[in-house]
C-alpha positions as CSV (number, residue, x, y, z in Angstrom):
1,M,17.8,60.3,98.1
2,G,14.2,60.8,98.9
3,N,13.2,63.1,101.8
4,F,14.0,61.1,105.2
5,N,14.7,62.4,108.8
6,L,18.2,60.8,110.0
7,A,16.8,61.3,113.6
8,E,14.1,59.1,113.3
9,M,16.4,56.3,111.3
10,S,18.7,53.6,112.2
11,L,22.4,53.0,111.6
12,S,21.1,50.6,108.6
13,D,17.9,52.4,107.2
14,I,20.8,55.2,106.4
15,L,23.2,53.0,104.4
16,D,20.4,51.4,102.4
17,E,19.9,54.8,101.2
18,M,23.3,55.6,100.6
19,L,23.4,52.5,98.7
20,D,20.2,52.9,97.0
21,F,21.9,57.1,96.0
22,K,24.9,55.2,94.7
23,F,22.9,53.1,93.8
24,S,21.2,55.3,91.2
25,I,24.1,57.7,90.2
26,I,26.1,54.7,88.7
27,V,23.0,53.4,86.2
28,G,22.8,57.0,85.6
29,F,26.8,57.2,85.0
30,I,26.5,53.7,82.6
31,S,23.6,55.2,80.3
32,F,25.0,58.4,79.8
33,V,28.0,56.4,78.6
34,F,26.1,54.2,76.3
35,A,24.4,57.4,74.8
36,I,27.3,58.9,73.9
37,R,28.1,55.3,72.4
38,M,25.5,55.2,70.1
39,L,26.1,59.1,69.1
40,I,29.6,58.7,68.5
41,N,28.1,55.5,66.5
42,S,25.8,57.1,64.5
43,F,28.5,59.8,63.5
44,S,30.9,57.5,62.5
45,E,29.1,55.2,60.9
46,S,30.8,54.6,57.4
47,Y,29.2,55.6,54.4
48,A,30.6,54.6,50.6
49,L,28.0,57.4,49.1
50,N,29.4,61.1,48.6
51,P,26.5,63.2,45.7
52,G,29.1,65.2,45.2
53,E,31.8,62.3,43.8
54,W,32.0,59.8,41.9
55,T,33.0,56.5,43.6
56,S,34.5,53.7,42.1
57,V,33.8,49.7,43.3
58,K,34.9,46.5,42.4
59,L,33.3,43.4,41.1
60,A,33.6,40.4,44.0
61,E,30.3,38.3,42.2
62,K,28.3,37.2,39.1
63,I,25.7,35.3,39.9
64,F,23.2,33.7,36.7
65,I,19.4,33.8,37.9
66,T,17.9,32.8,34.0
67,H,19.8,32.6,30.7
68,N,20.0,37.0,30.3
69,T,19.7,37.5,34.0
70,R,22.6,38.8,36.3
71,V,22.9,39.8,40.1
72,F,26.1,41.6,40.2
73,R,27.7,42.4,43.6
74,F,29.6,45.0,44.3
75,S,31.7,45.2,47.2
76,L,32.5,48.6,49.4
77,D,36.1,49.3,51.2
78,N,35.4,48.5,54.0
79,P,32.8,45.7,55.5
80,S,31.2,48.0,57.7
81,T,30.3,50.4,55.5
82,T,26.7,50.9,54.3
83,L,26.1,52.1,50.7
84,G,23.8,55.1,51.9
85,L,21.1,54.5,49.6
86,P,18.0,55.3,51.5
87,I,14.4,53.0,50.5
88,G,12.9,54.7,46.5
89,K,16.4,56.0,45.4
90,H,18.2,55.2,42.7
91,I,22.9,54.8,41.2
92,V,24.1,55.7,38.4
93,L,26.6,54.1,36.9
94,K,28.9,55.1,34.4
95,A,31.4,53.4,32.1
96,E,33.6,54.4,29.3
97,I,32.8,52.0,26.7
98,G,35.5,52.4,23.3
99,D,35.5,56.2,23.2
100,T,32.1,56.9,24.6
101,E,31.0,56.9,28.4
102,I,27.8,55.5,29.5
103,M,26.0,56.5,32.3
104,K,22.5,54.4,33.8
105,P,20.4,54.2,36.3
106,Y,20.1,51.6,38.4
107,V,18.2,50.5,41.7
108,P,20.1,47.7,44.1
109,V,17.9,45.1,46.0
110,T,19.9,45.4,48.8
111,D,19.8,48.2,51.1
112,D,21.5,49.6,53.9
113,S,20.6,47.1,56.2
114,E,23.3,44.7,54.5
115,K,26.6,46.2,55.1
116,G,30.7,46.1,53.0
117,F,28.2,45.8,49.4
118,F,25.3,46.0,47.3
119,D,24.0,43.7,44.7
120,L,21.8,44.8,41.3
121,V,20.0,42.6,39.0
122,V,20.9,43.0,35.8
123,K,18.9,42.2,32.6
124,I,21.3,41.0,29.8
125,Y,20.5,43.4,25.9
126,E,21.9,42.3,23.3
127,H,22.4,46.1,22.0
128,G,22.3,47.6,25.4
129,K,26.0,49.0,25.8
130,M,25.7,49.3,29.7
131,T,24.6,46.0,30.6
132,Q,27.3,44.1,27.7
133,H,29.5,45.7,29.6
134,L,28.8,44.4,33.1
135,D,28.7,41.0,31.5
136,R,32.1,41.3,30.7
137,M,33.5,42.2,33.6
138,A,35.5,39.3,36.4
139,P,35.6,40.0,39.6
140,G,37.9,43.0,40.5
141,D,37.2,45.1,37.8
142,S,36.0,48.2,39.3
143,I,33.1,50.4,37.7
144,D,32.0,54.2,39.3
145,M,28.8,54.6,40.6
146,R,27.5,58.4,42.3
147,G,24.0,59.0,43.7
148,P,22.2,58.5,46.0
149,R,19.4,60.4,43.1
150,G,15.8,60.9,42.2
151,A,12.9,61.9,44.0
152,L,11.0,59.9,46.2
153,T,12.3,58.5,49.9
154,Y,9.7,55.5,51.7
155,R,10.7,56.4,55.6
156,G,9.4,54.0,56.4
157,D,5.5,53.2,58.6
158,S,3.6,54.3,55.0
159,R,5.1,57.8,54.9
160,F,7.2,59.4,52.3
161,G,8.8,62.0,51.0
162,L,8.6,64.2,47.7
163,M,11.1,66.8,46.1
164,S,9.7,69.5,44.5
165,R,10.8,71.5,41.6
166,D,12.2,73.6,44.0
167,G,14.1,71.2,46.0
168,Q,11.2,71.5,48.8
169,E,10.1,67.8,50.0
170,N,6.7,67.4,51.0
171,E,5.9,64.6,52.8
172,I,2.7,61.8,51.8
173,A,0.8,59.1,53.1
174,A,-0.3,56.0,51.9
175,S,-1.0,53.4,53.5
176,K,-1.7,50.9,50.5
177,V,0.8,50.9,47.3
178,G,-0.3,49.3,43.9
179,L,3.2,48.7,42.1
180,I,3.3,47.0,39.0
181,A,6.7,46.1,37.4
182,G,8.2,43.8,34.3
183,G,11.4,42.5,33.6
184,T,14.0,44.0,35.9
185,G,11.8,47.1,36.7
186,I,11.0,45.2,39.4
187,T,14.2,45.7,41.1
188,P,12.6,49.7,42.7
189,C,9.5,47.7,43.6
190,L,11.5,44.9,45.7
191,Q,14.0,47.5,47.3
192,F,10.2,49.2,48.6
193,I,8.8,45.4,49.9
194,R,11.6,44.2,51.7
195,A,12.2,47.7,53.5
196,V,8.4,46.9,55.0
197,L,8.0,43.2,55.1
198,R,11.8,43.7,57.2
199,N,9.7,46.1,59.9
200,P,7.1,44.3,61.9
201,M,5.6,47.6,62.9
202,D,4.7,48.8,59.1
203,Q,1.7,47.1,57.9
204,T,1.1,49.4,54.3
205,R,-0.5,47.1,52.1
206,M,1.3,47.1,48.7
207,S,-0.5,44.5,45.8
208,L,2.2,44.1,42.6
209,V,1.2,42.7,39.2
210,F,4.4,41.3,38.1
211,A,4.6,41.3,34.0
212,N,7.2,39.3,31.9
213,A,7.7,37.5,28.6
214,T,7.5,33.8,29.4
215,E,7.3,31.5,33.0
216,D,10.6,31.2,32.9
217,D,11.8,35.3,32.4
218,I,10.1,35.7,36.1
219,I,13.1,36.8,38.5
220,M,12.9,36.6,41.8
221,R,9.8,34.7,41.7
222,D,10.7,32.7,44.4
223,E,11.4,35.3,47.2
224,L,7.8,37.4,46.0
225,E,6.2,33.6,46.4
226,Q,7.9,33.2,49.4
227,F,6.8,36.8,50.5
228,A,3.5,36.8,49.4
229,T,2.5,33.6,51.3
230,T,4.4,34.4,54.7
231,Y,2.8,38.1,54.8
232,S,-0.9,38.8,55.1
233,N,0.0,42.9,54.1
234,F,1.2,41.6,50.0
235,D,-0.6,40.5,47.5
236,L,1.4,39.4,44.0
237,Y,-0.3,38.4,40.5
238,F,1.9,37.7,38.0
239,T,1.1,38.4,33.5
240,V,2.6,36.9,31.0
241,D,3.1,36.9,27.4
242,K,3.3,33.8,26.2
243,P,1.7,31.3,28.9
244,G,2.5,28.1,29.3
245,E,-0.5,25.4,29.0
246,G,-1.8,24.8,32.7
247,W,-0.5,28.6,33.9
248,P,-3.3,29.9,36.2
249,Q,-2.8,33.4,36.6
250,G,-2.8,36.3,33.7
251,R,-2.1,36.2,30.2
252,G,-0.7,39.5,27.9
253,F,0.2,42.3,29.1
254,I,-1.3,44.5,31.8
255,T,-4.5,46.2,31.1
256,S,-6.8,47.9,32.4
257,D,-9.2,45.2,33.8
258,M,-6.1,43.6,36.1
259,I,-5.2,47.0,37.6
260,R,-9.4,47.8,38.8
261,A,-9.0,44.1,39.7
262,R,-5.9,43.6,41.8
263,M,-4.7,46.8,42.5
264,P,-5.9,49.3,45.4
265,P,-8.3,52.0,44.4
266,P,-7.6,55.5,43.8
267,G,-7.9,57.0,47.5
């Protein structure tokens, strides 16, 4: 209620002032309750990863995307649980294979906007112990994971956190980012690309050079090409070692000339 003189006000004016005052109290109370609920939800959000512990997850689905590459979807304990992996970090999988304990790092292509599951894109190698183990898994089989791991975190809006050897995280800014990948090495790049493009306020410019053996080996090609045609801040260039007839882009391994032509300059 503002300052006013009761002697100079009519009864209706006084009632209006009292109603306005009550309305302000109600609105303030609703806002307070909403803020408390948001705070409680932030504390109660459930993450699957615990840096100090191994966590068992079950294979929910295996999707074939090329002759030797699969998407492995792992379910989390609760449909509302998120993995809890910052952009830029990775997880480690552990399995007992014969008499040997094998551990290998992987970067999920999903992020914490997805709840109840996470996806790994894995190329199956003939002599790869972990990849062969994953390929033999059936839905319902379990494997152990641990994380987050890694020295780099993407904070959004062209800001990165880089962990130093003494454990201090320093922030660096980069409005233009060059990405170079080969085969399933695309997964950390894809994690970062999706995070940037999902946020319309993030105008980080990204340039990707992606190398593969053949055109058929290019994984996630449709998604990457859709990104390149939809978003002005994402530039895409493929190169293949064994190009087919009429292949319009790069040929052979990634070269210094390709990097100079496709990557942003140092700055």
